[in-house]
Short mmCIF file of C-alpha atoms and ligand atoms in Angstrom, two decimals:
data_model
loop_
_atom_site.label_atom_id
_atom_site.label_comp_id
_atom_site.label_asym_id
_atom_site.label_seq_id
_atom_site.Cartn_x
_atom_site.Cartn_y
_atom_site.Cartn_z
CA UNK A 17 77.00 8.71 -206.39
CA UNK A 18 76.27 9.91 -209.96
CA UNK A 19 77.54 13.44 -211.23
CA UNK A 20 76.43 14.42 -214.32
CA UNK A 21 76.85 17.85 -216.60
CA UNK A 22 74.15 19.74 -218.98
CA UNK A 23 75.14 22.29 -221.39
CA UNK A 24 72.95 24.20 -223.00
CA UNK A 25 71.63 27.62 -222.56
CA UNK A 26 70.12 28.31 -219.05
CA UNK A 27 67.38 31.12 -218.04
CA UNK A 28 66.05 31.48 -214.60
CA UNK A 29 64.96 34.36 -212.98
CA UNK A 30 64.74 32.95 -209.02
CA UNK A 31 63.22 36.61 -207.52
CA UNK A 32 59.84 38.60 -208.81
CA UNK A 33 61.92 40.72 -211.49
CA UNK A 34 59.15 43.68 -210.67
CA UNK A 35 60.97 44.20 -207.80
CA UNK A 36 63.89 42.54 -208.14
CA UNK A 37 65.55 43.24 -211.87
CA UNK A 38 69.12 41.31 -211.24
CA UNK A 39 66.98 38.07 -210.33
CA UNK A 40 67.35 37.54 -214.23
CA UNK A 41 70.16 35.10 -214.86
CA UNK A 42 71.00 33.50 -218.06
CA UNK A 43 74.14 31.53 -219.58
CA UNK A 44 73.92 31.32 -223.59
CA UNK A 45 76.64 28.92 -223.19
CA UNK A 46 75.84 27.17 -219.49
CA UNK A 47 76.67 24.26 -217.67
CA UNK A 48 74.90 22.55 -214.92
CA UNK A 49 76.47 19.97 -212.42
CA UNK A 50 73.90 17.76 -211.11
CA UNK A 51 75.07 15.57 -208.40
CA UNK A 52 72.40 12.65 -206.95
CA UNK A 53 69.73 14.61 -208.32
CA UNK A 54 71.20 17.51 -206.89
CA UNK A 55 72.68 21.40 -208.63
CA UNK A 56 76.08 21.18 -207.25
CA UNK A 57 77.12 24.13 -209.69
CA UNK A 58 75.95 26.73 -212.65
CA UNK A 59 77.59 29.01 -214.74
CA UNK A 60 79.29 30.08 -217.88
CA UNK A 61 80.58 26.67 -219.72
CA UNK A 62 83.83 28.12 -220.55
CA UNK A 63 84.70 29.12 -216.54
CA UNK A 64 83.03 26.08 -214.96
CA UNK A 65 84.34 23.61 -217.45
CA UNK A 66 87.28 22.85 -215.77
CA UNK A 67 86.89 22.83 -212.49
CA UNK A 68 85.44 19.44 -213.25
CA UNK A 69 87.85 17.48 -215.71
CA UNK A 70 86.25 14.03 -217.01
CA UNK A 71 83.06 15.56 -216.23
CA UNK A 72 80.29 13.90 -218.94
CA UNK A 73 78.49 16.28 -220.12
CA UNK A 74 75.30 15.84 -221.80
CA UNK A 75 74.46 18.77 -224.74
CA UNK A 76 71.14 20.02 -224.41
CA UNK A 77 69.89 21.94 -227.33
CA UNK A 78 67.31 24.42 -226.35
CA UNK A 79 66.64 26.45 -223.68
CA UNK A 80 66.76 24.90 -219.98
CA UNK A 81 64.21 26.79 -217.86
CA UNK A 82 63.07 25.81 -214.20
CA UNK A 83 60.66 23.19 -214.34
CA UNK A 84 57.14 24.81 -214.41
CA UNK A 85 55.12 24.36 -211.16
CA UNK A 86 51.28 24.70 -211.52
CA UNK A 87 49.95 26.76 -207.99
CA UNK A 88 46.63 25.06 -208.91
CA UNK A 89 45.02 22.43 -211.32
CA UNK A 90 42.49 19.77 -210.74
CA UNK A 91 43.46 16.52 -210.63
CA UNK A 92 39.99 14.84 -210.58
CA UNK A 93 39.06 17.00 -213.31
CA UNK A 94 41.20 16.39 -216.15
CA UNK A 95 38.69 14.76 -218.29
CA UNK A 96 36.13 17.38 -217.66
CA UNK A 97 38.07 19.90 -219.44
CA UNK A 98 36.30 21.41 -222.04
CA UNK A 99 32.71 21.43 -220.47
CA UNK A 100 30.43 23.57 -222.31
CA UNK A 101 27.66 26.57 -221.42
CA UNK A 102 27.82 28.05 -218.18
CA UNK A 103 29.83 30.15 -214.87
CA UNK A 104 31.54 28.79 -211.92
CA UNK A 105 28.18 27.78 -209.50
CA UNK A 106 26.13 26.14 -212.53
CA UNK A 107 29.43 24.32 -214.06
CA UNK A 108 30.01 23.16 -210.66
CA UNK A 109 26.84 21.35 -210.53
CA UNK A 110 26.27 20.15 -214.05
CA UNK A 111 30.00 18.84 -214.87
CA UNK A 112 32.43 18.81 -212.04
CA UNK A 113 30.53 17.49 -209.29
CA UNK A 114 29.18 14.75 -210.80
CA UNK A 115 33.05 14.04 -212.06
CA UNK A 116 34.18 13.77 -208.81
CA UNK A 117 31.52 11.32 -207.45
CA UNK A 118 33.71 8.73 -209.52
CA UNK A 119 36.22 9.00 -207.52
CA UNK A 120 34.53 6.95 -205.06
CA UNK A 121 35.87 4.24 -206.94
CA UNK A 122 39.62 3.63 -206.09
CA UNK A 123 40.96 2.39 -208.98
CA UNK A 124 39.58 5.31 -211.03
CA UNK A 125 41.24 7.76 -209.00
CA UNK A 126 44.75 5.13 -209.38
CA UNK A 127 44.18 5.66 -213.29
CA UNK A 128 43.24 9.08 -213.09
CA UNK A 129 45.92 10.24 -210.96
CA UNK A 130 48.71 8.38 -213.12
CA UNK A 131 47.49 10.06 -216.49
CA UNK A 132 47.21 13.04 -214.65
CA UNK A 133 51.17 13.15 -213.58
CA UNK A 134 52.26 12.42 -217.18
CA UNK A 135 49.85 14.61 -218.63
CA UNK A 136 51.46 17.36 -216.30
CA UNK A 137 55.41 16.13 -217.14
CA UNK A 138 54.58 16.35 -220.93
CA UNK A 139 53.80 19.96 -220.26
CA UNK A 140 57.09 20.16 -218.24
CA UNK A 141 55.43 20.91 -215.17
CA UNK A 142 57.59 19.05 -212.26
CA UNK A 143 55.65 20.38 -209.54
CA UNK A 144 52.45 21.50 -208.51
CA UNK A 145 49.81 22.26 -205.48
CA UNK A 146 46.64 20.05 -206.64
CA UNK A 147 43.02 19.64 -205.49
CA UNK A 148 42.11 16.06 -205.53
CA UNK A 149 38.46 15.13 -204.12
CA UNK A 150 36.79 14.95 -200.88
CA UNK A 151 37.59 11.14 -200.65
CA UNK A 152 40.81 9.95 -198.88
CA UNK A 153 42.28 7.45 -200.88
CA UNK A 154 42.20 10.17 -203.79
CA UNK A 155 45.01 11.87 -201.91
CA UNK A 156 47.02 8.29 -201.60
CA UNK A 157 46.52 7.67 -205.34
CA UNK A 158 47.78 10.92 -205.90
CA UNK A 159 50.85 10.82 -203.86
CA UNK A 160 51.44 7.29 -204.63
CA UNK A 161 51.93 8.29 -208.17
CA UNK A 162 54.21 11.09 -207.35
CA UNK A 163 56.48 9.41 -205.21
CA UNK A 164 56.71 6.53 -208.62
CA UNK A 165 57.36 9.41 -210.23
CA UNK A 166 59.90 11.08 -207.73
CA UNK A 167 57.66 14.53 -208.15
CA UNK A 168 57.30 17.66 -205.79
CA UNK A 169 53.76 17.43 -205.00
CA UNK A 170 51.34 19.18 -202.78
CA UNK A 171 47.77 18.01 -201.87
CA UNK A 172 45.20 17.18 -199.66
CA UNK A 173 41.82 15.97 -199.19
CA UNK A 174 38.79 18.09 -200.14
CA UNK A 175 36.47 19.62 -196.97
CA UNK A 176 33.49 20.04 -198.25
CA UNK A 177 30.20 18.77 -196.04
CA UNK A 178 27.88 21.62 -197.69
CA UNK A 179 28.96 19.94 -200.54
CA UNK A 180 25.84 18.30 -202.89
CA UNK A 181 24.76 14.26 -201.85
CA UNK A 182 27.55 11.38 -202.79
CA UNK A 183 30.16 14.38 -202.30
CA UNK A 184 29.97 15.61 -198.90
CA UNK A 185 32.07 14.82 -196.25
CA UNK A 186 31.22 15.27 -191.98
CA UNK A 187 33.00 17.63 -189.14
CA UNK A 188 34.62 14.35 -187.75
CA UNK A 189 35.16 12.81 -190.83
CA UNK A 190 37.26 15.74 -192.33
CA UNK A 191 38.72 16.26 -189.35
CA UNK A 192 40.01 12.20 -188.85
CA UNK A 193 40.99 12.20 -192.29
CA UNK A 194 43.16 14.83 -192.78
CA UNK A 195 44.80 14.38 -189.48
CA UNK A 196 45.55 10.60 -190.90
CA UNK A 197 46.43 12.00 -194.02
CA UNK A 198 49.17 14.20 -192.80
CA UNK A 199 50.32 11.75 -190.23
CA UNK A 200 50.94 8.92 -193.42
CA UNK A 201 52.39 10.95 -195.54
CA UNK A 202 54.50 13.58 -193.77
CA UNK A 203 58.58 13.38 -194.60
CA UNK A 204 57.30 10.73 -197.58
CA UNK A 205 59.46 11.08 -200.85
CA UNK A 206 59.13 15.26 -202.55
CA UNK A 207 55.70 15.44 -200.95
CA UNK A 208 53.53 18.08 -198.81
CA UNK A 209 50.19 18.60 -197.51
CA UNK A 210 47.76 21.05 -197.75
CA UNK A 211 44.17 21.36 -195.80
CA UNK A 212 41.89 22.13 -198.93
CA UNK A 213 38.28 23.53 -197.73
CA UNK A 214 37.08 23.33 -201.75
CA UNK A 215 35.61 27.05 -200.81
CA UNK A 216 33.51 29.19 -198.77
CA UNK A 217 30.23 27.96 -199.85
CA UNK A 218 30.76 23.89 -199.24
CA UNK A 219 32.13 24.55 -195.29
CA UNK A 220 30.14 25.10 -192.57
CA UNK A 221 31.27 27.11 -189.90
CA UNK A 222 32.41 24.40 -188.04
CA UNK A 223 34.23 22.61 -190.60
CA UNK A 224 36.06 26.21 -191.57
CA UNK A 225 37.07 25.95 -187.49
CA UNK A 226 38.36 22.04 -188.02
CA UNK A 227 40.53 23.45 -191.02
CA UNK A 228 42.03 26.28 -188.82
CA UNK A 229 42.38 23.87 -186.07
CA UNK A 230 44.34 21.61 -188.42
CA UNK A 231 46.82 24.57 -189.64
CA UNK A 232 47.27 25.70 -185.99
CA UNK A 233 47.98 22.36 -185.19
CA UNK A 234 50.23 21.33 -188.47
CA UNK A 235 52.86 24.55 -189.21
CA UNK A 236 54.50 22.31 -192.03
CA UNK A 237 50.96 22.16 -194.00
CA UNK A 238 49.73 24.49 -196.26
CA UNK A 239 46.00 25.87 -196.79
CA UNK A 240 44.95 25.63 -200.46
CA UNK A 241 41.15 27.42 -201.38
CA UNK A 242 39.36 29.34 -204.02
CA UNK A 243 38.77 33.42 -203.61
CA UNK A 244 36.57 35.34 -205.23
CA UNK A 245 36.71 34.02 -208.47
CA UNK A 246 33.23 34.57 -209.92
CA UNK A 247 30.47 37.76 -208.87
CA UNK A 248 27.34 35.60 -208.16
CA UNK A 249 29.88 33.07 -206.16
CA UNK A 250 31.24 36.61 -204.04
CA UNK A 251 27.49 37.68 -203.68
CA UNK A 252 26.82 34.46 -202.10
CA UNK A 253 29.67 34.54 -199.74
CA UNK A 254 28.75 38.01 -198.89
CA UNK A 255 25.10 36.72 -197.93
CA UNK A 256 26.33 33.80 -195.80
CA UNK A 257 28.72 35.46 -193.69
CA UNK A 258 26.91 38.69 -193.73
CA UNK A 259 29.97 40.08 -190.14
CA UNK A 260 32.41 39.41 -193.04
CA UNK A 261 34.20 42.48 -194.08
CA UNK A 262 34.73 40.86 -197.27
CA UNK A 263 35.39 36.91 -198.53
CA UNK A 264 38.92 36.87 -197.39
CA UNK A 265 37.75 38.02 -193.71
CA UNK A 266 35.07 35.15 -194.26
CA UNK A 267 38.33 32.64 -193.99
CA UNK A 268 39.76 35.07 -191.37
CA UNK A 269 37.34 34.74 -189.04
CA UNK A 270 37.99 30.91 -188.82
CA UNK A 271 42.02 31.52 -188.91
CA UNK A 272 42.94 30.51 -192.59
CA UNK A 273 44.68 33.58 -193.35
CA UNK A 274 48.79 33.43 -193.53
CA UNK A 275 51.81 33.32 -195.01
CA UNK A 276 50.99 29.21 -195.87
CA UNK A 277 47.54 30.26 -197.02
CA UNK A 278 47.28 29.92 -201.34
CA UNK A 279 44.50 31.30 -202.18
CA UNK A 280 43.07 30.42 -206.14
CA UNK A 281 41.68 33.12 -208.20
CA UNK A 282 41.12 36.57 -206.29
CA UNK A 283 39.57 38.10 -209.04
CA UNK A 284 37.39 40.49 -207.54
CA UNK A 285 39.21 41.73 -204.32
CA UNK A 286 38.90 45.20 -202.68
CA UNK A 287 41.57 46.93 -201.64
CA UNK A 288 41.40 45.88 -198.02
CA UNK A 289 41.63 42.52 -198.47
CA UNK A 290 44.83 43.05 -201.06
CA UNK A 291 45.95 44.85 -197.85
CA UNK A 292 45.33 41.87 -195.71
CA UNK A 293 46.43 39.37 -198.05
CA UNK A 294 50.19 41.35 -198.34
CA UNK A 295 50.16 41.60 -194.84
CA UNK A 296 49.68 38.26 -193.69
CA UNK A 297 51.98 36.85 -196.14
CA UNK A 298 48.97 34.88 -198.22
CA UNK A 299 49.22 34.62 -201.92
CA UNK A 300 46.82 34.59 -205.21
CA UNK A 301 47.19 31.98 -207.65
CA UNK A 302 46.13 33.67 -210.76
CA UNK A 303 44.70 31.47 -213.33
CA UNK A 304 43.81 33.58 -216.52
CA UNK A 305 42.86 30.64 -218.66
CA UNK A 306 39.86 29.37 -216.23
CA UNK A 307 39.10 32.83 -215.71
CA UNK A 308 38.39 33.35 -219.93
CA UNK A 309 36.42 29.86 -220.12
CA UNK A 310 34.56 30.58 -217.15
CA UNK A 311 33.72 34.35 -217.96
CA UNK A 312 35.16 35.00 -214.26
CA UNK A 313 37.08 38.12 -215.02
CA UNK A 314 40.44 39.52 -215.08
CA UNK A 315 43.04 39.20 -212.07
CA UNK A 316 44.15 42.61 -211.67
CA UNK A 317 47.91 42.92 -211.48
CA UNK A 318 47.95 46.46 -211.03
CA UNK A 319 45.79 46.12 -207.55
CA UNK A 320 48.13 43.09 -206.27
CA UNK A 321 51.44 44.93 -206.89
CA UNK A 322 50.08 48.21 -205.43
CA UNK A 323 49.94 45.86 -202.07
CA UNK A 324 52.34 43.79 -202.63
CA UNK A 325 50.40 40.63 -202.76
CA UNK A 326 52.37 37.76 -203.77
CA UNK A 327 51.62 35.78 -206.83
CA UNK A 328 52.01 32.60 -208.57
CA UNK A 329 49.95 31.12 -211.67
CA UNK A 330 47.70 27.98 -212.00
CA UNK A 331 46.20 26.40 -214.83
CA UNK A 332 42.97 24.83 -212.93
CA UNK A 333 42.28 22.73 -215.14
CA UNK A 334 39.60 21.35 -215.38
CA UNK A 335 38.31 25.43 -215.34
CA UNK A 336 41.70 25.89 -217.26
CA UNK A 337 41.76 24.98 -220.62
CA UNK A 338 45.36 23.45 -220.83
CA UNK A 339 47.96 21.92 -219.03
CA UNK A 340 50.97 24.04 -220.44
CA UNK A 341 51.97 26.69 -218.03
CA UNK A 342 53.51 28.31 -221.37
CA UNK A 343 50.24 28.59 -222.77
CA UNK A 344 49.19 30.44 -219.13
CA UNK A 345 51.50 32.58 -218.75
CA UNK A 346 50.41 33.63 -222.24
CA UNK A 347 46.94 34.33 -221.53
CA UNK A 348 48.54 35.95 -218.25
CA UNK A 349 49.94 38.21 -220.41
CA UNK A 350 46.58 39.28 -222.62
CA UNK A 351 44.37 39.23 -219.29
CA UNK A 352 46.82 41.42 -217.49
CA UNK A 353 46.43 43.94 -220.55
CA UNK A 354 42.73 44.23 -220.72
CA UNK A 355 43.44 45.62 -217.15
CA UNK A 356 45.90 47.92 -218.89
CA UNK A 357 49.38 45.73 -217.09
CA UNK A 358 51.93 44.58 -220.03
CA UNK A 359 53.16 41.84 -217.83
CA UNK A 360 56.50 41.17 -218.89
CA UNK A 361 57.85 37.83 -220.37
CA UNK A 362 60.47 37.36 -217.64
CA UNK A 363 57.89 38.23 -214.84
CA UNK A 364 55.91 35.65 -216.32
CA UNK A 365 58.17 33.10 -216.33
CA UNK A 366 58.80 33.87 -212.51
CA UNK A 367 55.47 33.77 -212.13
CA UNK A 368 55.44 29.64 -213.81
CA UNK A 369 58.71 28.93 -211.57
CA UNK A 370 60.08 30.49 -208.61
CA UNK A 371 56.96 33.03 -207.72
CA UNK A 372 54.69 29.68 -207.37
CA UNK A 373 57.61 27.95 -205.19
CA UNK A 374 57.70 30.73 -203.10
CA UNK A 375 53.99 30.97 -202.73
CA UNK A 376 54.03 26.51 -202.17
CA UNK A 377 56.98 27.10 -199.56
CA UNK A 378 58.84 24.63 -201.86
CA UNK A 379 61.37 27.81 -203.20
CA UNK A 380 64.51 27.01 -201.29
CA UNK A 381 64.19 23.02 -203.49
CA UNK A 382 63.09 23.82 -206.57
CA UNK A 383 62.22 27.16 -209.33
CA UNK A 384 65.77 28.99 -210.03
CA UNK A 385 67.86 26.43 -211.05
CA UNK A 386 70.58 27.48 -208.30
CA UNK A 387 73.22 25.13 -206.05
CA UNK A 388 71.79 23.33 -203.45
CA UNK A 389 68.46 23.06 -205.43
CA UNK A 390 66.90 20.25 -206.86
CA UNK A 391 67.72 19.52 -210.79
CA UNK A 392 63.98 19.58 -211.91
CA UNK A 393 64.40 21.61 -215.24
CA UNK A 394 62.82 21.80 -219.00
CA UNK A 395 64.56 22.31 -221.82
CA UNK A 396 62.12 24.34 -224.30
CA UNK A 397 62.42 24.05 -228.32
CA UNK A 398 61.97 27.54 -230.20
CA UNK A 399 61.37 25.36 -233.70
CA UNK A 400 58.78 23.40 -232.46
CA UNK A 401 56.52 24.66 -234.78
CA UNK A 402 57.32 26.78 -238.26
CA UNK A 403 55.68 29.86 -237.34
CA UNK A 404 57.69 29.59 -233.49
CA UNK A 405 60.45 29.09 -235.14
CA UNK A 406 60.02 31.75 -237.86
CA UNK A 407 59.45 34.56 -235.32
CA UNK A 408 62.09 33.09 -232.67
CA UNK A 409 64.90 32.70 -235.47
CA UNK A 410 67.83 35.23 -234.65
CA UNK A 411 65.44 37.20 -231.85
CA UNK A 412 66.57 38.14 -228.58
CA UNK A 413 66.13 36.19 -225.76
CA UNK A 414 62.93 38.65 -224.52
CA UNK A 415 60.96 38.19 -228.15
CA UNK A 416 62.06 34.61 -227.77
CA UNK A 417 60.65 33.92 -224.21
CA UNK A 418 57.59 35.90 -224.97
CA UNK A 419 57.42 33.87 -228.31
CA UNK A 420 57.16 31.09 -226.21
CA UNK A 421 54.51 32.15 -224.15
CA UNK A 422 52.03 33.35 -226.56
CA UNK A 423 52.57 30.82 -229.66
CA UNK A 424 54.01 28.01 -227.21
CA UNK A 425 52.50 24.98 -225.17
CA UNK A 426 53.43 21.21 -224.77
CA UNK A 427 54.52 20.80 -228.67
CA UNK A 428 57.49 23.25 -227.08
CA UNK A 429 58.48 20.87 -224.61
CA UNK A 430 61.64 18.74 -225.63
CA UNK A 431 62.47 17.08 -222.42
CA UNK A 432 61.12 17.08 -218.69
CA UNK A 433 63.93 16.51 -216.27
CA UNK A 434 63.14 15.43 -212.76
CA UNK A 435 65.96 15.11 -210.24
CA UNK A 436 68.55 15.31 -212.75
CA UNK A 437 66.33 12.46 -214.88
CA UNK A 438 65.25 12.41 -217.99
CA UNK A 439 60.94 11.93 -217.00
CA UNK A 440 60.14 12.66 -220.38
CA UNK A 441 61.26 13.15 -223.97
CA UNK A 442 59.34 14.22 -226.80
CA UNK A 443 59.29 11.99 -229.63
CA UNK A 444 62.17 13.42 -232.12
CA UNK A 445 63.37 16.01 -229.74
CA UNK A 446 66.82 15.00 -229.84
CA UNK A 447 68.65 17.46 -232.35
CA UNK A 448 72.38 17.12 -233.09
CA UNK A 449 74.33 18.38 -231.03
CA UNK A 450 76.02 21.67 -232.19
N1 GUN B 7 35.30 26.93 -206.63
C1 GUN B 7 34.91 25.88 -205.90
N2 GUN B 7 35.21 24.71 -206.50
C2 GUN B 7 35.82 25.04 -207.63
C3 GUN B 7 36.38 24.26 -208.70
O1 GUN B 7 36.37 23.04 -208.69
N3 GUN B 7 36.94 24.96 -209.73
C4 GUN B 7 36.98 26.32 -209.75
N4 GUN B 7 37.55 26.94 -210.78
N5 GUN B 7 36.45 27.06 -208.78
C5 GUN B 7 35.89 26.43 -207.74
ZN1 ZN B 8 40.20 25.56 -208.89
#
């Protein structure tokens, strides 16, 4: 049994602060008792202090956040980022599908998938709901990493038999594969699965009915998709399922719609299916920074809340242009106001932390930093550059936290905790301790 303190200044804010305005909690002077991995206790240094004498505690300078958790990213596509010249349909075809081909080759997706996980710790994300490809052993190389890594992970393999030659699976083949899937790795390490139809347009009908057939038969797993992300992509999906009241009844219709679904984009919704979505339970995971680079749009806060659609935030990469769910939640913020929404800097970081663990079903481990959760956390540095540091210096914690998010990425990362570990330290990040 280890039991270890941190004291530094904690922020979490474990509830959607739109609603929920007390969910904002925040020590200046905190401690945290982690015990085998574990947040035994929080609070106020000075009151918790000694109700556990020869306690060691470890200083953290900074600010200690929830670790970030990404509602969607790319694994496969990580060196793809960047791709030049066109929308979603024509980028899919002239970068990313060719990408994923490669991951035929199982040793590529054993290297990807291990850059990948680092990539996302150096960020401080600690957990995340990520597409790999349509081929099986992506998935193991994926979740093989995580569990070396001791991560809260969510995946599964792509359905996609519409998909373009050397990338399309069959009926039985998607259907075999995820059930073996979910069979290996169910109850393995921080891990969960998700049945991932890439979208709409690479299902046929009867592979949409496998995928409901697999969430009927699974309850535990979770059903990860895009949504109207891009207008020729929705004009398409209106002309294939032409009975379809709109995309989201497309996935209705085959029974993908509920409170597991996660649903990436949902740009360009009406108002009936932000009805639907709310009711079932389904969430959106918004992901301004793919949205920019691909010239998709603007997720429309306004709409969501006026239904009560839940919400986390994804980075998609490779769509997404960078790992840091900082960074995000920044363009979060300047997307949301060219729909006339000043999101606010605590709603965002909800949004990076417990909103996405609510919408992954992961919220009663991991997102508020609370007792009885796991000790995944970050510890942010407000000097991490000279102009962050400059605007941060003797701000309140609001201009500070929204600081963060709009001049802030991985360079404001000091340390990336997982389980009460130390999974990874910026180089220099150690300051005195005051
Ligand atoms: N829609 C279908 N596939 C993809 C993908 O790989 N990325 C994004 N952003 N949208 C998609
Ligand atoms: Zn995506």
């Amino acid at each position: 049994m280890t039991i270890r303190g941190f004291r530094g200044e904690l922020l979490s804010v474990s509830r959607d602060p739109h609603r929920h305005p007390d969910a904002i909690r925040h020590e200046p002077d905190g401690l945290l008792v982690v015990e085998d991995g574990i947040i035994v206790a929080r609070g106020d240094h000075a009151t918790l202090a000694d109700r556990w004498p020869g306690l060691a505690i470890e200083p953290l300078p900074g600010l200690i956040v929830p670790g970030f958790i990404d509602a969607h990213v790319h694994y496969a596509q990580m060196d793809h980022i960047a791709s030049h010249g066109e929308q979603l349909l024509d980028w899919l075809d002239r970068h990313i599908f060719p990408a994923e081909k490669a991951f035929a080759d199982r040793a590529h997706a054993q290297r990807t998938a291990a850059v990948f996980l680092d990539e996302l710790l150096r960020n401080g994300t600690t957990s995340a709901l990520v597409f790999p490809t349509v081929h099986a052993h992506s998935v193991d190389a994926l979740f093989d990493a995580a569990l070396d890594r001791k991560m809260r992970l969510l995946s599964g393999k792509v359905l996609m038999d519409l998909g373009p030659e050397g990338l399309a699976d069959t009926i039985d083949s998607s259907r075999d594969e995820s059930e073996t899937l979910i069979r290996r790795w169910r109850g393995r390490g921080r891990l969960g699965y998700a049945v991932t139809p890439r979208f709409a347009l690479t299902s046929s009908d009867a592979q949409l009915h496998v995928a409901g057939a697999l969430l009927a038969d699974h309850p535990d797993v979770l059903l990860h998709t895009h949504l109207a992300e891009n207008l020729r992509e929705c004009a398409a999906v209106a002309g294939r399922f032409p009975q379809a009241l709109d995309y989201l009844d497309a996935y209705d219709r085959f029974g993908l719609v509920g409170d597991r679904s996660v649903f990436a984009h949902g740009v360009h919704l009406p108002d009936r299916a932000c009805a639907r979505l709310a009711e079932s339970g389904a969430g959106i995971a918004t992901c301004p920074s793919s949205n920019l680079f691909l010239g998709s749009g603007f997720f429309d806060f306004g709409q969501a809340d006026a239904h009560g659609v839940r919400i986390g935030i994804g980075t998609d990469v490779g769509a997404g242009t960078s790992f840091s769910l900082l960074h995000t939640a920044g363009l979060a913020y300047q997307a949301a106001l060219s729909r006339h929404y000043p999101l606010d800097p605590f709603r965002a970081l909800y949004l990076a932390t417990a909103g996405s663990a609510a919408l992954l079903h992961i919220a009663d481990r991991v997102g508020g930093l609370e007792p009885g959760q796991e000790a995944d956390f970050v510890v942010l540095d407000s000097e991490s550059t000279p102009l962050l540091a400059r605007r941060t210096r003797n701000a309140p914690l609001a201009d500070r936290l929204f600081a963060l998010q709009i001049l802030g990425d991985d360079r404001a990362v000091a340390r990336t905790y997982i389980m009460g570990d130390c999974a990874w330290e910026r180089a220099g990040s150690v300051r005195a301790a005051s």
